[in-house]
Coordinates of C-alpha atoms and ligand atoms in Angstrom, one line a residue:
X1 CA -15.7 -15.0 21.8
X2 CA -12.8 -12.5 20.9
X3 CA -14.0 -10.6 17.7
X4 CA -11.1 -10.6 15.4
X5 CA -9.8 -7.4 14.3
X6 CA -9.4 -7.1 10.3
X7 CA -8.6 -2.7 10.5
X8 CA -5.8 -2.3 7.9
X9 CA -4.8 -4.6 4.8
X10 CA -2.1 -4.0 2.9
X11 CA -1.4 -5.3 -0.9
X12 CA 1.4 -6.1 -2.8
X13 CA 0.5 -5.5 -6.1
X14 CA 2.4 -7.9 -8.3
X15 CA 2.3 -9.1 -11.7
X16 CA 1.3 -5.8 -14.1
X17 CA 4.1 -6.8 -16.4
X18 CA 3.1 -10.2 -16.5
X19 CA -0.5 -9.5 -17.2
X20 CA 0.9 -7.4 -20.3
X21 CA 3.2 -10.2 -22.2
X22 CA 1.0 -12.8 -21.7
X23 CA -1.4 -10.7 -24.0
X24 CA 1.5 -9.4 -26.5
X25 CA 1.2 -6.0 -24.8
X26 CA 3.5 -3.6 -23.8
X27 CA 4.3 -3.5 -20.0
X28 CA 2.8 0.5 -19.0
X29 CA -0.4 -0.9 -20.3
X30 CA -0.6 -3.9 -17.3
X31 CA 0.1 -1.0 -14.9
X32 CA -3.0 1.3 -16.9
X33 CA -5.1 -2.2 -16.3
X34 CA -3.7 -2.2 -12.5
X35 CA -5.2 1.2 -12.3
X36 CA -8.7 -0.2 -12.6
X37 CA -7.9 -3.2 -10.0
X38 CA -6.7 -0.3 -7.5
X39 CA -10.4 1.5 -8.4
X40 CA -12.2 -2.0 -8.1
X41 CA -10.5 -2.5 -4.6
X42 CA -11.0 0.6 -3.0
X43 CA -14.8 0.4 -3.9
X44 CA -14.8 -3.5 -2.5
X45 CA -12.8 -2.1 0.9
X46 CA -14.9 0.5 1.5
X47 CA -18.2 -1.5 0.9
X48 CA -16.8 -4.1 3.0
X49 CA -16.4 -1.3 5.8
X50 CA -12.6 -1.6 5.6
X51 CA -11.1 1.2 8.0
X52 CA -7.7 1.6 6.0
X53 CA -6.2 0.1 2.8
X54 CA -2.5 0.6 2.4
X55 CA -0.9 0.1 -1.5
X56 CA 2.9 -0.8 -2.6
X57 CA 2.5 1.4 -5.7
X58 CA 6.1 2.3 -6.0
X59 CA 9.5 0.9 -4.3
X60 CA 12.7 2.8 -3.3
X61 CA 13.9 -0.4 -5.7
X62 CA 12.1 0.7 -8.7
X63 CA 13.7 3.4 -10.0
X64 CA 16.1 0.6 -11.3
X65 CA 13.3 0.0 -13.8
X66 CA 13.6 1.5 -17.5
X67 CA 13.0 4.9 -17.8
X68 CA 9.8 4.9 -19.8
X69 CA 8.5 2.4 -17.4
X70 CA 9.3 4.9 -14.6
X71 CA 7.7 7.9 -16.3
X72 CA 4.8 6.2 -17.1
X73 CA 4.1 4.8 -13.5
X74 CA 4.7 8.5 -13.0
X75 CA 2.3 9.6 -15.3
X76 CA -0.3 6.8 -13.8
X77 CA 0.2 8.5 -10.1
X78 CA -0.3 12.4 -11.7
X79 CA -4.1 11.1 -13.8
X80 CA -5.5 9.0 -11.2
X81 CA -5.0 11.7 -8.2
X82 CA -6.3 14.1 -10.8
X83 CA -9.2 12.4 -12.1
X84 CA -10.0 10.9 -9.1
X85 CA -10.3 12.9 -6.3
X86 CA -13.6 14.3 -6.4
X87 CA -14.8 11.4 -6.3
X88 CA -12.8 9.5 -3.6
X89 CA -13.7 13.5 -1.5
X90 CA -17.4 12.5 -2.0
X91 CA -16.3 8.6 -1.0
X92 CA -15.2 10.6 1.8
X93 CA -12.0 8.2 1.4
X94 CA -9.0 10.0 3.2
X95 CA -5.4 9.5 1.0
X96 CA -2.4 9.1 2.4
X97 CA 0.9 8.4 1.2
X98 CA 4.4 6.9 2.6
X99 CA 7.4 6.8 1.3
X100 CA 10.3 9.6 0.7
X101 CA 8.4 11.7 -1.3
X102 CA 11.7 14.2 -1.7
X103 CA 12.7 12.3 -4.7
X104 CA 9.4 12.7 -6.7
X105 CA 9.0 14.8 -9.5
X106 CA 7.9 18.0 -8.1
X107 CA 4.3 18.4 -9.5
X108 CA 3.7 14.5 -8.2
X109 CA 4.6 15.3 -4.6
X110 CA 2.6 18.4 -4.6
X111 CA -0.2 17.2 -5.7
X112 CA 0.4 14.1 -3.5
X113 CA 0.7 16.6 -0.4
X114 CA -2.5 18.9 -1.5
X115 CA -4.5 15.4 -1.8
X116 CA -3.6 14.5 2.0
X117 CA -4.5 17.8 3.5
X118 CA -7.6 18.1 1.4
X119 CA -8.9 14.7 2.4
X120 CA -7.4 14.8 6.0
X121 CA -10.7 15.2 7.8
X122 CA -12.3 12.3 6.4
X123 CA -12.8 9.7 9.0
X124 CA -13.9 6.5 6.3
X125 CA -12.1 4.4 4.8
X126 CA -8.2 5.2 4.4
X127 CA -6.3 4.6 1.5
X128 CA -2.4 5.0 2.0
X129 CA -0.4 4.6 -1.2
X130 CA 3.4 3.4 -0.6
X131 CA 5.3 5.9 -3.2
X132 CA 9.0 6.1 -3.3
X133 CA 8.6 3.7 0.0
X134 CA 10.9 1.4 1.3
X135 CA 10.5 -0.5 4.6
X136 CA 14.4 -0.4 5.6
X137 CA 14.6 3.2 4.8
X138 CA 11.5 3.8 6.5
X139 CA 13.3 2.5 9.5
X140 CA 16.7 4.1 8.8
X141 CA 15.2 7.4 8.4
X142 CA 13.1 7.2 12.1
X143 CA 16.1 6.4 13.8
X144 CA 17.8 9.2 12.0
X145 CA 15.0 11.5 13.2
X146 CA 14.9 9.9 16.7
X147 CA 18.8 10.8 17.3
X148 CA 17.7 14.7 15.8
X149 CA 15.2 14.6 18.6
X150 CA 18.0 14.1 21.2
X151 CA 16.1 11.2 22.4
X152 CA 18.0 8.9 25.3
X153 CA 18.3 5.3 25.3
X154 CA 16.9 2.8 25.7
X155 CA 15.3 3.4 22.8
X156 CA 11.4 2.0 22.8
X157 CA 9.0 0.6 20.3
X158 CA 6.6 3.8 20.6
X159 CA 9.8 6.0 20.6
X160 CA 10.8 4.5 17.1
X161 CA 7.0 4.4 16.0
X162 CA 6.9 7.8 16.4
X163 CA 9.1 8.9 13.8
X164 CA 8.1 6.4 10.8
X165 CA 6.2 7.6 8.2
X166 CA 2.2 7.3 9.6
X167 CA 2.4 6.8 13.1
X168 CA -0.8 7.1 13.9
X169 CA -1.6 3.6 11.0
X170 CA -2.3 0.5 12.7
X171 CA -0.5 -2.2 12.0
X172 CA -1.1 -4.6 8.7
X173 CA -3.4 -7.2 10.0
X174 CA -3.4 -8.7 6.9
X175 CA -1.0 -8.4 3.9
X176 CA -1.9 -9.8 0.4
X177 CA 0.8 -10.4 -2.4
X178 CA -0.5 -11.2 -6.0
X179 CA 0.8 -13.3 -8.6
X180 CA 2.4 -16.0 -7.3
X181 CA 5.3 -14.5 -5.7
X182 CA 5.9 -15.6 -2.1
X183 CA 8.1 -12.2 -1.0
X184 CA 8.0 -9.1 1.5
X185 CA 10.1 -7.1 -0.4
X186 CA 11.3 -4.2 1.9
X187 CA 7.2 -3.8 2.3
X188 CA 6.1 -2.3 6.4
X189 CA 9.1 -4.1 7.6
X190 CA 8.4 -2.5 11.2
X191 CA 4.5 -3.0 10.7
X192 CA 4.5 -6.4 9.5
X193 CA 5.9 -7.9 12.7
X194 CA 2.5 -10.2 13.4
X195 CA 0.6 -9.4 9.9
X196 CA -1.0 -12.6 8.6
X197 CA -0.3 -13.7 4.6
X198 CA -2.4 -13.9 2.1
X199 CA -0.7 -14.9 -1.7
X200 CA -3.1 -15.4 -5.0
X201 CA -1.6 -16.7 -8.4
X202 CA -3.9 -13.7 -9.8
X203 CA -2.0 -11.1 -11.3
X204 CA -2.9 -7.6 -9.7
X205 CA -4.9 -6.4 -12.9
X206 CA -7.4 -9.6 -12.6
X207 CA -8.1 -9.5 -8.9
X208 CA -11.6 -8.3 -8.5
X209 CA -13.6 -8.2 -5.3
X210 CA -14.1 -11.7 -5.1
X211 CA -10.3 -12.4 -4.6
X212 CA -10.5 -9.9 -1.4
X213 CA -13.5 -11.4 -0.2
X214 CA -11.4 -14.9 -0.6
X215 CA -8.2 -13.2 1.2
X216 CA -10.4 -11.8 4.2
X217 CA -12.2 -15.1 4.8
X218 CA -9.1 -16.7 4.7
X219 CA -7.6 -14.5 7.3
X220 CA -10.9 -15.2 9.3
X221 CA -10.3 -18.4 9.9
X222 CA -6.8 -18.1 11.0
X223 CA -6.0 -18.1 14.8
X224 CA -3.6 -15.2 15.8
X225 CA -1.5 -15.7 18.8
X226 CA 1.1 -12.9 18.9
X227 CA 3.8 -15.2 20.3
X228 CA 1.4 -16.7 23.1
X229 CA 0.6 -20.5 23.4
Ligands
LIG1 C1 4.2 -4.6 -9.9 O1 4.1 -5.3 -11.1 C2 3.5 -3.3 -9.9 C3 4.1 -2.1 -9.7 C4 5.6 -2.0 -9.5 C5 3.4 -0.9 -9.9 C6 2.0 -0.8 -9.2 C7 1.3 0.3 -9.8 C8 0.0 0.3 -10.2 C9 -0.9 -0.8 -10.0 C10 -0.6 1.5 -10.8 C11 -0.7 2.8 -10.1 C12 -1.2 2.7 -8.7 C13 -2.0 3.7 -8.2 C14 -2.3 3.7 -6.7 C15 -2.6 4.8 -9.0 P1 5.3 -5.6 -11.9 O2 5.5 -4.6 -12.9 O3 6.5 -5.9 -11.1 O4 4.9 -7.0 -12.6 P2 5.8 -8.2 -13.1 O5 6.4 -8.7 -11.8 O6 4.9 -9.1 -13.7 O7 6.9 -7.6 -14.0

């Protein structure tokens, strides 16, 4: 029997703001609790011997977002790369990032950068954060690099690939979405050609390592086909 493959899932976190109103609190302090769900994740990914874990943390979208809400999903980014990466370098958990990072304040990007080559020889569990990411941009700005290259048409799939963001990432095999919402939103638009859905009601700062146990042996039972009979 074919042993299914389960190397990269990808997560929509959704639902921080929610979380917050629902207890009278303000809407930064969802994202703080989100913080712990990303912690609680990671650690459940990694013990379930998860080769790569990929995160929507920020959309090229969400700079439409008030500006304290913006600074403090800033502020989030700066503490938990600084706090945490000792700890994720004895994890032995290699960080990645996608997204245009250009457009991020300067400090974030740097550090974002540092944190990549400093963990870039890891060969665990990978955890790729989406930052300033945007799945038609991604695309947009591959095929801007591609006609840089002075590449000939026809243009392949492995000559586009080459030019997004991580080449090198397998494809989302399975993509989870919290809170209810039923939505790709500009999320691995290239990647997710065959990924397999998973959506929870949960909002992202209650799902726990049950809920990704749940997702996965959902995804288990599903038969993939890639567009055979
Ligand atoms: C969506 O909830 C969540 C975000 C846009 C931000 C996600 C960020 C984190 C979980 C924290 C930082 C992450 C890392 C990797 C350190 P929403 O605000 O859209 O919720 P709503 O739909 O209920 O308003």
């Amino acid at each position: 029997m074919e042993t299914k493959k389960l190397e990269h899932i990808a997560i929509i976190m959704d639902g921080n703001g929610r979380w917050a109103k629902s207890r009278g609190l303000p809407r930064i302090m969802g994202h703080h609790a989100g913080v712990k769900a990303v912690e609680r994740t990671v650690r459940a990914a990694k013990e379930l011997g998860i080769p790569c874990l990929s995160l929507y943390a920020f959309s090229t979208e969400n700079w439409k977002r008030p500006r304290g809400e913006v600074l403090g999903l800033m502020g989030l980014f700066r503490y938990y790369l600084r706090s945490k990466l000792e700890e994720l370098c004895k994890e032995e958990v290699r960080l990645r990032f996608a997204g245009d990072l250009s457009a991020l304040p300067h400090d974030i990007a740097a550090i974002l950068e540092e944190t990549a080559e400093k963990t870039k020889a890891f060969t665990g569990t990978q955890l790729v954060t989406c930052v300033n990411y945007g799945g038609r941009r991604e695309i947009l700005e591959a095929v801007d690099k591609l006609i840089a290259s002075g590449a000939e048409g026809p243009v392949t799939e492995d000559m586009l690939r080459a030019h997004l963001y991580l080449p090198d990432l397998p494809d989302p095999d399975l993509i989870i979405r919290t809170s209810g919402e039923l939505r790709l939103s500009n999320f691995w638009l290239w990647q997710s050609a065959y990924s397999e859905y998973y959506f929870t009601d949960k909002y992202w700062p209650d799902f726990d390592k049950q809920d990704l146990l749940d997702a996965v042996g959902d995804y288990y039972e599903r038969e993939r086909r890639y567009g055979k009979a």
